[in-house]
Structure formats: structure tokens, C-alpha cells
Short mmCIF file of C-alpha atoms in Angstrom, two decimals:
data_model
loop_
_atom_site.label_atom_id
_atom_site.label_comp_id
_atom_site.label_asym_id
_atom_site.label_seq_id
_atom_site.Cartn_x
_atom_site.Cartn_y
_atom_site.Cartn_z
CA MET A 1 17.41 -55.55 36.96
CA SER A 2 20.83 -57.07 36.54
CA ASN A 3 21.80 -60.44 35.24
CA SER A 4 23.67 -62.64 37.65
CA ARG A 5 27.04 -62.09 35.94
CA GLY A 6 26.65 -58.33 35.51
CA ARG A 7 27.88 -58.58 31.91
CA GLY A 8 26.52 -56.91 28.81
CA LEU A 9 26.36 -57.85 25.15
CA GLN A 10 29.15 -57.22 22.63
CA ALA A 11 29.04 -53.44 22.35
CA ASN A 12 29.77 -51.54 19.09
CA ALA A 13 29.92 -54.76 17.05
CA LEU A 14 27.73 -53.58 14.16
CA GLY A 15 27.87 -50.52 11.91
CA THR A 16 25.16 -48.86 9.79
CA PHE A 17 25.67 -51.05 6.71
CA ASP A 18 25.68 -54.23 8.82
CA THR A 19 22.42 -53.19 10.47
CA VAL A 20 20.70 -52.42 7.13
CA VAL A 21 21.69 -55.91 5.90
CA MET A 22 20.17 -57.43 9.04
CA ALA A 23 16.91 -55.48 8.49
CA VAL A 24 16.58 -56.72 4.89
CA ALA A 25 17.48 -60.29 5.87
CA GLY A 26 14.91 -60.18 8.67
CA SER A 27 12.08 -59.71 6.14
CA ALA A 28 13.50 -62.58 4.01
CA PRO A 29 12.58 -61.18 0.58
CA ALA A 30 13.18 -64.33 -1.52
CA TYR A 31 11.54 -66.65 1.03
CA SER A 32 8.52 -64.34 1.43
CA ILE A 33 8.02 -64.04 -2.34
CA ALA A 34 8.41 -67.79 -2.91
CA ALA A 35 6.20 -68.99 -0.07
CA THR A 36 3.52 -66.29 0.15
CA THR A 37 2.87 -64.93 -3.35
CA ALA A 38 0.48 -67.75 -4.29
CA VAL A 39 -1.51 -67.13 -1.10
CA LEU A 40 -1.67 -63.38 -1.82
CA VAL A 41 -2.68 -63.88 -5.46
CA GLY A 42 -5.26 -66.44 -4.30
CA ALA A 43 -6.72 -63.87 -1.90
CA VAL A 44 -6.81 -60.78 -4.13
CA GLY A 45 -5.69 -61.82 -7.64
CA LEU A 46 -4.36 -58.95 -9.74
CA ALA A 47 -4.68 -56.59 -6.75
CA SER A 48 -1.64 -58.24 -5.09
CA PRO A 49 0.75 -55.35 -5.97
CA ALA A 50 -1.81 -52.89 -4.51
CA ALA A 51 -2.12 -54.92 -1.30
CA LEU A 52 1.65 -54.74 -0.82
CA LEU A 53 1.70 -51.01 -1.59
CA TYR A 54 -1.08 -50.09 0.84
CA CYS A 55 0.37 -52.28 3.60
CA ALA A 56 3.80 -50.69 3.20
CA ILE A 57 2.39 -47.31 4.32
CA PRO A 58 1.27 -48.37 7.85
CA MET A 59 4.33 -50.63 8.13
CA LEU A 60 6.54 -47.55 7.62
CA GLY A 61 4.57 -45.96 10.46
CA ILE A 62 5.56 -48.84 12.74
CA ALA A 63 9.18 -48.56 11.53
CA LEU A 64 9.07 -44.84 12.43
CA ALA A 65 7.73 -45.78 15.89
CA PHE A 66 10.68 -48.16 16.43
CA SER A 67 13.07 -45.47 15.16
CA TYR A 68 11.76 -42.76 17.50
CA LEU A 69 11.55 -45.08 20.53
CA GLY A 70 15.06 -46.42 19.89
CA ARG A 71 16.42 -42.86 20.20
CA ILE A 72 15.33 -42.57 23.83
CA ASP A 73 15.71 -46.14 25.16
CA VAL A 74 18.44 -48.53 24.03
CA ASN A 75 17.30 -52.00 25.03
CA ALA A 76 17.72 -55.47 23.49
CA GLY A 77 14.09 -56.14 24.40
CA ALA A 78 12.91 -53.24 22.15
CA SER A 79 9.09 -53.08 22.28
CA TYR A 80 9.10 -55.15 25.49
CA SER A 81 10.93 -52.27 27.22
CA TRP A 82 9.27 -49.37 25.37
CA VAL A 83 5.67 -50.49 25.81
CA GLY A 84 6.31 -51.42 29.45
CA ARG A 85 7.67 -47.95 30.21
CA THR A 86 4.98 -45.98 28.37
CA LEU A 87 1.67 -47.88 28.34
CA HIS A 88 1.91 -50.47 31.16
CA PRO A 89 4.44 -53.14 32.26
CA PHE A 90 1.83 -55.88 31.70
CA LEU A 91 1.35 -54.73 28.09
CA GLY A 92 5.14 -54.50 27.73
CA PHE A 93 5.59 -58.09 28.84
CA ILE A 94 2.84 -59.29 26.49
CA SER A 95 4.56 -57.35 23.68
CA GLY A 96 7.85 -59.15 24.34
CA TRP A 97 6.10 -62.48 24.81
CA ALA A 98 4.24 -62.08 21.47
CA LEU A 99 7.59 -61.73 19.70
CA VAL A 100 9.07 -64.74 21.54
CA ILE A 101 6.13 -67.02 20.68
CA SER A 102 5.76 -65.89 17.04
CA ALA A 103 9.51 -66.13 16.41
CA THR A 104 9.74 -69.61 17.94
CA ILE A 105 6.85 -70.85 15.77
CA PHE A 106 8.44 -69.25 12.71
CA MET A 107 11.79 -70.95 13.33
CA VAL A 108 9.98 -74.28 13.34
CA ALA A 109 8.03 -73.35 10.22
CA GLY A 110 11.09 -71.98 8.41
CA SER A 111 13.43 -74.90 9.00
CA LEU A 112 11.53 -77.36 6.77
CA PRO A 113 11.65 -75.09 3.67
CA ALA A 114 15.39 -74.56 4.29
CA GLY A 115 15.83 -78.34 4.11
CA SER A 116 13.54 -78.93 1.12
CA MET A 117 15.08 -76.05 -0.90
CA THR A 118 18.57 -77.44 -0.27
CA LEU A 119 17.45 -80.87 -1.50
CA ALA A 120 15.69 -79.33 -4.53
CA LEU A 121 19.07 -78.14 -5.79
CA PHE A 122 20.08 -81.77 -6.26
CA ASP A 123 16.80 -83.53 -7.02
CA ASP A 124 13.24 -82.16 -7.16
CA GLY A 125 11.98 -85.54 -6.00
CA LEU A 126 13.99 -85.35 -2.78
CA ALA A 127 12.46 -81.98 -1.89
CA GLY A 128 9.14 -83.71 -1.20
CA ASN A 129 10.72 -86.16 1.27
CA THR A 130 9.57 -84.80 4.64
CA ALA A 131 11.93 -86.91 6.76
CA LEU A 132 15.02 -85.95 4.75
CA SER A 133 13.95 -82.30 4.60
CA THR A 134 13.56 -82.36 8.39
CA VAL A 135 17.12 -83.67 8.87
CA VAL A 136 18.67 -81.12 6.48
CA GLY A 137 16.53 -78.28 7.89
CA ALA A 138 17.55 -79.22 11.44
CA ALA A 139 21.22 -79.22 10.36
CA TRP A 140 20.87 -75.68 8.95
CA PHE A 141 19.10 -74.56 12.12
CA ILE A 142 21.90 -75.91 14.33
CA ILE A 143 24.55 -74.21 12.16
CA MET A 144 22.71 -70.87 12.50
CA LEU A 145 22.36 -71.47 16.24
CA LEU A 146 26.15 -71.87 16.54
CA VAL A 147 26.75 -68.74 14.41
CA VAL A 148 24.45 -66.67 16.65
CA LEU A 149 26.17 -68.14 19.73
CA GLY A 150 29.52 -67.01 18.32
CA GLY A 151 28.65 -63.33 18.63
CA ALA A 152 27.22 -60.37 16.74
CA ARG A 153 30.28 -59.90 14.49
CA LEU A 154 30.27 -63.54 13.32
CA THR A 155 26.49 -63.34 12.85
CA VAL A 156 26.65 -60.29 10.60
CA ARG A 157 29.55 -61.71 8.54
CA ALA A 158 27.51 -64.82 7.79
CA GLN A 159 24.54 -62.61 7.00
CA LEU A 160 26.55 -60.44 4.59
CA VAL A 161 27.47 -63.53 2.54
CA MET A 162 23.99 -65.10 2.51
CA SER A 163 21.98 -61.93 1.93
CA GLY A 164 24.56 -60.52 -0.49
CA VAL A 165 24.21 -63.52 -2.83
CA GLU A 166 20.41 -63.58 -2.39
CA LEU A 167 19.98 -59.89 -3.25
CA ALA A 168 22.37 -60.13 -6.23
CA ILE A 169 20.30 -63.00 -7.67
CA LEU A 170 17.03 -61.13 -7.07
CA ALA A 171 18.40 -57.97 -8.71
CA LEU A 172 19.53 -59.99 -11.77
CA PHE A 173 16.12 -61.59 -12.22
CA ALA A 174 14.32 -58.28 -11.65
CA VAL A 175 16.22 -56.88 -14.66
CA LEU A 176 15.64 -60.04 -16.74
CA ALA A 177 11.90 -59.90 -15.94
CA VAL A 178 11.65 -56.39 -17.40
CA PHE A 179 13.01 -57.60 -20.77
CA HIS A 180 11.10 -60.89 -20.81
CA THR A 181 8.82 -61.47 -23.81
CA GLY A 182 5.95 -63.92 -24.27
CA ASN A 183 4.09 -62.71 -21.21
CA ALA A 184 0.78 -64.10 -19.93
CA ARG A 185 -0.59 -60.57 -19.35
CA VAL A 186 0.22 -56.94 -20.15
CA PHE A 187 1.06 -54.75 -17.13
CA ASP A 188 -1.76 -52.42 -16.11
CA TRP A 189 -1.46 -49.49 -13.68
CA SER A 190 -4.85 -50.45 -12.24
CA TRP A 191 -3.06 -53.27 -10.40
CA LEU A 192 -1.80 -50.57 -8.01
CA GLY A 193 -5.30 -49.14 -7.43
CA PHE A 194 -8.37 -50.30 -5.54
CA SER A 195 -10.46 -51.47 -8.53
CA HIS A 196 -9.37 -55.14 -8.34
CA PHE A 197 -10.26 -55.60 -4.65
CA ASP A 198 -13.55 -57.30 -3.86
CA GLY A 199 -14.78 -54.53 -1.54
CA VAL A 200 -13.51 -53.88 2.01
CA SER A 201 -13.49 -57.57 2.91
CA GLY A 202 -11.35 -58.28 -0.17
CA PHE A 203 -8.90 -55.56 0.81
CA ALA A 204 -8.78 -56.94 4.35
CA SER A 205 -7.97 -60.47 3.17
CA GLY A 206 -5.12 -59.07 1.06
CA ALA A 207 -3.88 -56.94 3.96
CA LEU A 208 -3.74 -59.96 6.26
CA VAL A 209 -1.30 -61.66 3.91
CA ALA A 210 0.62 -58.62 2.66
CA ALA A 211 1.33 -57.05 6.04
CA PHE A 212 3.32 -60.07 7.16
CA TYR A 213 5.56 -60.15 4.12
CA TYR A 214 7.35 -57.32 5.91
CA TRP A 215 7.76 -58.85 9.37
CA GLY A 216 11.36 -59.13 10.61
CA TRP A 217 12.99 -55.76 9.80
CA ASP A 218 12.74 -54.85 13.52
CA VAL A 219 15.62 -57.22 14.36
CA THR A 220 17.75 -54.04 14.21
CA SER A 221 16.14 -52.82 17.44
CA ASN A 222 16.92 -56.09 19.22
CA LEU A 223 20.57 -55.55 18.21
CA SER A 224 20.64 -51.98 19.57
CA GLU A 225 22.98 -52.76 22.49
CA GLU A 226 25.48 -54.25 20.01
CA THR A 227 25.31 -51.44 17.42
CA ARG A 228 27.51 -48.33 17.12
CA ASN A 229 25.60 -45.06 17.56
CA SER A 230 22.51 -47.22 17.96
CA ARG A 231 20.14 -44.37 18.86
CA ARG A 232 20.37 -43.21 15.26
CA THR A 233 21.48 -46.35 13.42
CA THR A 234 18.93 -49.02 14.37
CA GLY A 235 15.86 -46.96 13.49
CA LEU A 236 17.35 -45.67 10.24
CA ALA A 237 18.34 -49.21 9.21
CA GLY A 238 14.81 -50.45 9.91
CA LEU A 239 13.31 -47.75 7.68
CA ILE A 240 15.81 -48.45 4.86
CA GLY A 241 15.14 -52.18 5.22
CA VAL A 242 11.37 -51.73 4.84
CA GLY A 243 11.97 -49.57 1.75
CA ILE A 244 14.28 -52.11 0.08
CA VAL A 245 12.04 -55.14 0.68
CA PHE A 246 8.98 -53.15 -0.46
CA LEU A 247 10.65 -52.52 -3.84
CA LEU A 248 11.64 -56.18 -4.18
CA PHE A 249 8.17 -57.40 -3.21
CA GLU A 250 6.50 -55.05 -5.72
CA VAL A 251 8.83 -55.88 -8.63
CA PHE A 252 8.46 -59.63 -8.22
CA THR A 253 4.72 -59.61 -7.51
CA ILE A 254 4.15 -57.56 -10.69
CA ALA A 255 6.50 -59.94 -12.57
CA VAL A 256 4.47 -62.94 -11.34
CA ASN A 257 1.24 -61.25 -12.47
CA VAL A 258 2.72 -60.46 -15.90
CA ILE A 259 4.70 -63.63 -16.68
CA LEU A 260 2.84 -66.51 -14.99
CA THR A 261 -0.70 -67.72 -15.69
CA SER A 262 -3.16 -68.34 -12.86
CA LYS A 263 -2.72 -72.11 -13.34
CA GLN A 264 1.08 -71.84 -13.06
CA ILE A 265 0.79 -69.82 -9.85
CA GLU A 266 -1.65 -72.34 -8.37
CA ALA A 267 0.45 -75.35 -9.42
CA ASN A 268 3.61 -73.87 -7.84
CA ASP A 269 2.05 -72.49 -4.67
CA ALA A 270 4.99 -73.59 -2.48
CA ASN A 271 7.64 -71.94 -4.68
CA VAL A 272 6.29 -69.41 -7.15
CA LEU A 273 9.78 -67.92 -7.47
CA GLY A 274 11.18 -71.18 -8.87
CA ALA A 275 8.43 -71.26 -11.54
CA LEU A 276 9.09 -67.61 -12.38
CA GLY A 277 12.83 -68.29 -12.74
CA ALA A 278 12.18 -71.22 -15.08
CA GLU A 279 10.03 -68.98 -17.31
CA ILE A 280 12.50 -66.09 -17.38
CA TRP A 281 15.61 -68.26 -17.85
CA PRO A 282 14.65 -71.75 -19.06
CA GLY A 283 16.92 -74.47 -17.75
CA TRP A 284 18.99 -72.69 -15.10
CA GLY A 285 16.63 -69.95 -13.93
CA GLY A 286 14.58 -72.07 -11.56
CA LYS A 287 17.67 -73.55 -9.89
CA VAL A 288 19.36 -70.16 -9.45
CA LEU A 289 16.27 -68.69 -7.77
CA ILE A 290 15.98 -71.78 -5.55
CA VAL A 291 19.49 -70.88 -4.29
CA ALA A 292 18.18 -67.38 -3.43
CA VAL A 293 15.17 -68.83 -1.57
CA MET A 294 17.35 -71.32 0.31
CA LEU A 295 19.80 -68.58 1.41
CA SER A 296 16.91 -66.27 2.31
CA THR A 297 15.29 -68.95 4.48
CA ILE A 298 18.54 -69.77 6.30
CA ALA A 299 19.32 -66.05 6.73
CA THR A 300 15.93 -65.33 8.28
CA LEU A 301 16.35 -68.27 10.68
CA GLU A 302 19.44 -66.42 11.92
CA THR A 303 17.70 -63.04 12.34
CA THR A 304 14.71 -64.68 14.05
CA LEU A 305 17.10 -66.40 16.47
CA ILE A 306 18.61 -62.99 17.21
CA GLN A 307 15.18 -61.48 17.92
CA VAL A 308 13.93 -64.20 20.24
CA THR A 309 17.18 -64.66 22.17
CA ARG A 310 17.78 -60.93 22.69
CA SER A 311 14.18 -60.52 23.88
CA LEU A 312 14.59 -63.40 26.35
CA PHE A 313 17.94 -61.96 27.44
CA ALA A 314 16.26 -58.64 28.28
CA MET A 315 13.51 -60.48 30.17
CA GLY A 316 16.02 -62.58 32.12
CA ARG A 317 18.05 -59.47 32.95
CA ASP A 318 14.91 -57.74 34.24
CA ARG A 319 13.87 -60.90 36.12
CA THR A 320 10.51 -61.10 34.36
CA MET A 321 11.64 -64.57 33.20
CA PRO A 322 14.22 -66.90 34.83
CA SER A 323 17.31 -64.77 35.49
CA ALA A 324 19.58 -67.41 33.91
CA LEU A 325 18.30 -66.24 30.50
CA GLY A 326 20.12 -62.94 31.17
CA ARG A 327 23.53 -64.62 31.45
CA VAL A 328 26.14 -63.63 28.89
CA HIS A 329 29.00 -65.83 27.68
CA ARG A 330 32.36 -64.58 28.98
CA THR A 331 34.14 -64.94 25.63
CA TRP A 332 31.48 -64.29 22.98
CA ASN A 333 29.30 -61.80 24.87
CA THR A 334 26.14 -63.58 23.71
CA PRO A 335 23.14 -64.69 25.82
CA TRP A 336 24.19 -68.34 25.72
CA VAL A 337 21.51 -69.69 28.06
CA ALA A 338 18.70 -68.05 26.06
CA ILE A 339 20.21 -69.35 22.80
CA THR A 340 20.53 -72.91 24.17
CA VAL A 341 16.96 -72.95 25.53
CA VAL A 342 15.44 -71.56 22.32
CA GLY A 343 17.46 -74.01 20.21
CA ALA A 344 16.33 -77.01 22.24
CA VAL A 345 12.65 -76.00 22.26
CA ALA A 346 12.56 -75.14 18.54
CA LEU A 347 14.33 -78.37 17.50
CA ALA A 348 11.98 -80.47 19.65
CA MET A 349 8.93 -78.75 18.14
CA PHE A 350 10.38 -79.04 14.63
CA ILE A 351 11.02 -82.79 14.87
CA ALA A 352 7.66 -83.43 16.55
CA SER A 353 5.74 -81.43 13.94
CA ASN A 354 7.18 -83.51 11.10
CA ALA A 355 7.05 -86.88 12.86
CA LEU A 356 3.37 -86.65 13.81
CA GLY A 357 0.79 -85.80 11.16
CA SER A 358 -1.65 -84.34 13.64
CA VAL A 359 1.00 -82.01 15.06
CA GLY A 360 1.90 -81.01 11.51
CA GLU A 361 -1.70 -79.98 10.92
CA ILE A 362 -1.71 -78.01 14.17
CA LEU A 363 1.50 -76.30 13.07
CA SER A 364 -0.07 -75.09 9.83
CA ASP A 365 -2.69 -73.34 11.96
CA ALA A 366 0.08 -72.02 14.21
CA ILE A 367 1.77 -70.38 11.21
CA SER A 368 -1.50 -68.54 10.46
CA ALA A 369 -1.67 -67.54 14.12
CA ILE A 370 1.74 -65.83 13.96
CA GLY A 371 -0.03 -62.89 12.33
CA LEU A 372 -2.12 -62.25 15.42
CA GLN A 373 0.97 -62.09 17.63
CA ILE A 374 2.93 -59.81 15.31
CA ALA A 375 -0.03 -57.42 15.07
CA VAL A 376 -0.08 -57.17 18.86
CA TYR A 377 3.53 -56.10 19.40
CA TYR A 378 3.73 -53.86 16.32
CA GLY A 379 0.46 -52.16 17.26
CA LEU A 380 1.49 -51.59 20.88
CA ALA A 381 4.80 -50.03 19.76
CA GLY A 382 2.86 -47.65 17.50
CA LEU A 383 0.83 -46.49 20.50
CA ALA A 384 3.89 -46.33 22.79
CA VAL A 385 5.73 -43.77 20.64
CA VAL A 386 2.76 -41.38 20.75
CA VAL A 387 2.71 -41.57 24.55
CA ALA A 388 6.51 -41.24 24.88
CA TYR A 389 6.62 -38.17 22.59
CA ARG A 390 3.32 -36.58 23.69
CA ARG A 391 5.05 -33.42 24.99
CA MET A 392 7.07 -32.96 21.80
CA LEU A 393 4.56 -33.72 19.04
CA LEU A 394 3.45 -30.11 18.65
CA LYS A 395 6.99 -28.67 18.65
CA SER A 396 7.50 -29.31 14.93
CA PRO A 397 5.52 -30.61 11.92
CA GLY A 398 8.08 -33.43 11.58
CA ASN A 399 7.52 -34.62 15.13
CA PHE A 400 3.75 -34.42 14.70
CA LEU A 401 3.68 -36.42 11.45
CA LEU A 402 6.58 -38.86 11.87
CA GLY A 403 6.43 -39.38 15.62
CA GLY A 404 2.67 -39.13 16.08
CA VAL A 405 0.17 -39.37 13.22
CA TRP A 406 1.93 -41.94 11.03
CA PRO A 407 2.87 -44.40 13.83
CA LEU A 408 -0.66 -44.04 15.28
CA PHE A 409 -2.12 -44.89 11.86
CA GLY A 410 0.22 -47.91 11.71
CA ALA A 411 -0.92 -49.05 15.15
CA LEU A 412 -4.62 -48.74 14.28
CA PHE A 413 -4.01 -50.66 11.04
CA MET A 414 -2.31 -53.48 12.99
CA PHE A 415 -5.20 -53.71 15.44
CA TRP A 416 -7.63 -53.71 12.51
CA ILE A 417 -5.70 -56.63 10.98
CA PHE A 418 -5.91 -58.40 14.36
CA ALA A 419 -9.70 -57.96 14.47
CA GLU A 420 -10.12 -59.03 10.84
CA SER A 421 -7.97 -62.12 11.46
CA LEU A 422 -10.29 -63.25 14.24
CA SER A 423 -13.20 -63.37 11.81
CA SER A 424 -11.30 -65.10 8.98
CA LEU A 425 -9.01 -67.65 10.70
CA ASP A 426 -10.29 -71.04 11.82
CA THR A 427 -10.77 -71.98 15.46
CA ALA A 428 -7.46 -73.85 15.82
CA ALA A 429 -5.42 -70.91 14.49
CA ILE A 430 -7.18 -68.48 16.82
CA ALA A 431 -6.70 -70.86 19.76
CA ILE A 432 -2.96 -71.08 19.09
CA GLY A 433 -2.61 -67.34 18.42
CA ILE A 434 -4.54 -66.15 21.48
CA GLY A 435 -3.57 -69.20 23.55
CA GLY A 436 0.12 -68.57 22.89
CA LEU A 437 -0.28 -65.03 24.22
CA ALA A 438 -2.33 -66.28 27.20
CA VAL A 439 0.45 -68.68 28.28
CA GLY A 440 2.59 -65.58 28.88
CA LEU A 441 0.25 -64.53 31.70
CA VAL A 442 1.77 -67.26 33.90
CA PRO A 443 5.39 -65.95 34.04
CA MET A 444 4.11 -62.36 33.93
CA LEU A 445 1.98 -62.72 37.05
CA TRP A 446 4.56 -64.94 38.83
CA TYR A 447 7.46 -62.48 38.44
CA TRP A 448 5.19 -59.51 39.15
CA ARG A 449 4.39 -61.14 42.50
CA GLN A 450 8.14 -61.72 43.00
CA GLY A 451 8.65 -57.95 42.83
CA SER A 452 10.68 -57.54 39.60
CA ASP A 453 11.80 -53.92 39.14
CA TYR A 454 10.42 -54.08 35.58
CA TYR A 455 6.94 -53.68 37.08
CA ARG A 456 7.98 -50.40 38.74
CA PRO A 457 9.35 -48.68 35.62
CA ALA A 458 10.96 -45.29 35.12
CA ARG A 459 8.47 -43.71 32.74
CA LEU A 460 9.72 -43.15 29.21
CA ASP A 461 9.48 -39.49 28.23
CA ALA A 462 11.15 -38.11 25.11
CA SER A 463 11.30 -34.59 26.55
CA ARG A 464 14.16 -35.61 28.84
CA THR A 465 17.16 -37.91 28.49
CA VAL A 466 16.45 -41.35 29.85
CA GLU A 467 19.20 -43.21 31.64
CA THR A 468 18.25 -46.78 32.54
CA GLU A 469 20.33 -48.60 35.09
CA TYR A 470 20.62 -52.17 33.95
CA VAL A 471 23.20 -53.33 36.47
CA PRO A 472 24.29 -52.16 39.95
CA ASP A 473 27.52 -50.15 40.03
CA GLU A 474 29.35 -52.82 42.00
CA LEU A 475 28.66 -55.38 39.26
CA SER A 476 29.07 -53.14 36.23
CA THR A 477 31.66 -53.75 33.52
CA VAL A 478 32.70 -51.70 30.51
CA ASN A 479 30.49 -53.82 28.23
CA SER A 480 27.41 -53.65 30.39
CA ARG A 481 27.20 -49.85 30.52
CA VAL A 482 28.56 -48.57 27.20
CA HIS A 483 25.09 -47.88 25.82
CA GLU A 484 23.99 -45.75 28.79
CA GLY A 485 24.05 -42.02 29.30
CA LEU A 486 23.86 -41.23 25.57
CA SER A 487 21.94 -38.10 24.80
CA THR A 488 18.72 -38.36 22.82
CA ASP A 489 18.76 -37.13 19.21
CA PHE A 490 16.19 -34.52 20.20
#
């Protein structure tokens, strides 16, 4: 299961604070609020804060699953490794593949807003220029690609600057929103209840949108081999990250409900945050929040690059994908082949999607289809933790609730979202969502026939310490083995 160079990633590069920042950046709070609030309000109206609240509960269950699994198996592939070693290697590969496909589509989808938001700072008219937005978005993407190539330490330094400014702006406007007068509506506690949902189908439509506000916090698990004391740190950071973005999402969704009219929300569907800023702070407010959205979009391009390249690195190392993807740069200790391949594919898709109208239409369906793929790998991880900890669940109430019941509830919720999506998405979105997963069957079956060790896994069992041999002794280096032999927190 070694890579051809026998080298590992940059060990001990990130601390706890760094990892929390990466978790928050992964969920892209400003970008999510700006781009998705109008869709959520359109789906459930005044129940939008409730949809976010009730989706945060199962999402915390999935974060707990990642936390518990990360304690017993440190692997850059995260759910790809965990699901493969608990449920079945085929399901593990599909879990990893779902992340790779969804992240690649998201990088394409996220680059255009990064370009248009940058242009909006100078001229609102320019923001609507697709060709110019494509060029600027591609430039930001290439810059982030080079930052990720430069190593985990450089990546987190860039992230600290971008996310630090973004969160400071959001915190300022959260306070200003509380003291804002001349509101469109008066806050009502019923917005956090079930009364505003249009039955179960209404709740489901809100859940489909709200659940994917949160996607991205799990980048911490893909950075586990580069994090100090990662068996404790990555899971804790993921949980803190979900908590922070939940608070931000709630505050700003309530602020949108209170301050903006339905017509304003509908008219500014691409950037509700800009409209909110202009209302709270006439003149400068809109521009300042556009800076937050721009930084958030660029920051989440970086975390998504981390997720997809670390997953491909783990697959290349295990020889479930071309082994070249498992190669690590001698100086930067980054998976340079995986980064180069992902960069080339994403840029080609990005340019094609904006040059051809028909491809652009297909891409809008592809963005909807991302939800299906995320639900698959989150749901499988929720099941995997129950299997891995099955012998320990009854040893304490904490284990039973946090390592069993709550993650299982999260998994069932994700599979429910998957099923509901199939009935609500159009044919093209379903074809891309399911088709994207189906394409993964080709490399899966090919490398299974080639006899990859991944398909003969050491079973993951929390009741004993798991030591995974990534590289043969004769090829091992200090970096490639530093994360092994660490005792489980249990």
C-alpha cells in the first residue's frame, strides 16, 4: 500500500487552532449565506432558521462519527479508509470517490463566484460579465492551487488571513444587525419551530438545502496525517467548526428574515448578503460584505482542494487509483501529482462550462447533484462508526450516545435526504449525481482485479489499537510513519 517514493505528508504541520480555522473555512460561512439563503427562503420561507437548526443536529452526529473514527485510524483518505475497513472496501472506495467527484464539481462551481465577487468590488456591472469573471476566477483558483502545493503550513497561513478577515466582518455585521431599526418584520420564536413548514414534504425541501450549508468541515480529517495529536485534534476541530458555522448561519438567516422583504431576497438571490449589508450600513455595507463573500469563496476553494487531493493521495498510495497520485514532493511534502491532475481537470471543466451555454446548464444540474454525493459519504461514515465501536458502545452512556445513537441518526438522516433528493431533483441532476458515482465503478473494479491490498483490509475495531502499515519498512522514512503506532484515546 505504499507510494512509489515511500514518502509521507508534512507531519505535525498544524495545531488545534489551525485545524479549527480549516473546519470553519471548509463550510464557507459567508459564501453559503450569500449564495444559498435565497434558495432556502424560497423553499421554506420563514422556517429557514428552523431548517438550519434541525439539520445541525444530525450533522453533529456525522461530525461525532468522524471524531470517533479519527481516533482509531489516522488516514488522509478519512471516510474512504474508515468505511472500507468497517463496512466493505467497495463501499469505502465509493465513499472516497463521492468526495472526489463532489469536490471537483464544487471547485468548478465556486471559481465563477470568486471572480464575479472580486469584480463587484470595482464595478457591479463587471460582475455580470461571464468571460471576465471566468478569467479572474481561474486566476484565484491557480493561486490557491499553488498555495496548496506549497505545503500544509503555507496553506493554513493563507487560510488564517482570509478566514480571519471574513469572520471579523461577519461578527461586526451580526452585532450591527441586532441594533438595526426599520425592520421588515419583527422576530418571532415560531421561526425556530415546525409551524412554518408545509408538512413533511416542506421540511424535506428545507432539509435538502440546509444540510449542505454545512458541508466542508470534514477537511480536518483529510489533514489528519499533517496535524499534531491528530487522533484528538481533527475530530474536536470538526465539532467546533460545525458549532461556529451553525451560529453564523442562524444569526444571518434570522437577520435576513427580519431586515429584508421577500421581494428584496428574491431580487438579490445570487448575493443576499450584499443586500443585507446595504440595508444595515447604507453606502459601504454591501461592499464590505462582498469582501467577506469573496474571501470565503477563495478560502473554500483552498479547503476543497485539500480534501480532493488528500483523498486521491490516499487512493494512489493504496493503489486503488494510479499509484502516481500517491507521490509526495521531496521539498514540500505535498501530493504534487494529485494536485496537478485535479487543477488541470477543474480548470478545463471551469473554462468549458462558461464557454458553452449547454455545458453551463448541465453544470447547474451538477451543482444540485453534489448533494447526493455528499449524503452518500457522510451517511456511510455514520454507519461505519457504529460498526467500528460495536464492542464498546455499551461500556458507557457516552459511548452509546456519542459513538452510536447520534451518528446512526445522522447517517439515517443523510440517507433520507438522498432518497428525498431523488424525488425532487430533475433527471439531469440525478443522472450527474448517480452517474458521477457510477463512473467510480471502473477504477474500483480494475484495481480490485489488480489485487490492491486495500481490498483485503485489516478490520477496524475500536476495542484494540489499530496500526496500519502504509509503507514497507525498507522504504519508510521519518515522515511516512510518524502517525503510526499512536494509542487510541479509549
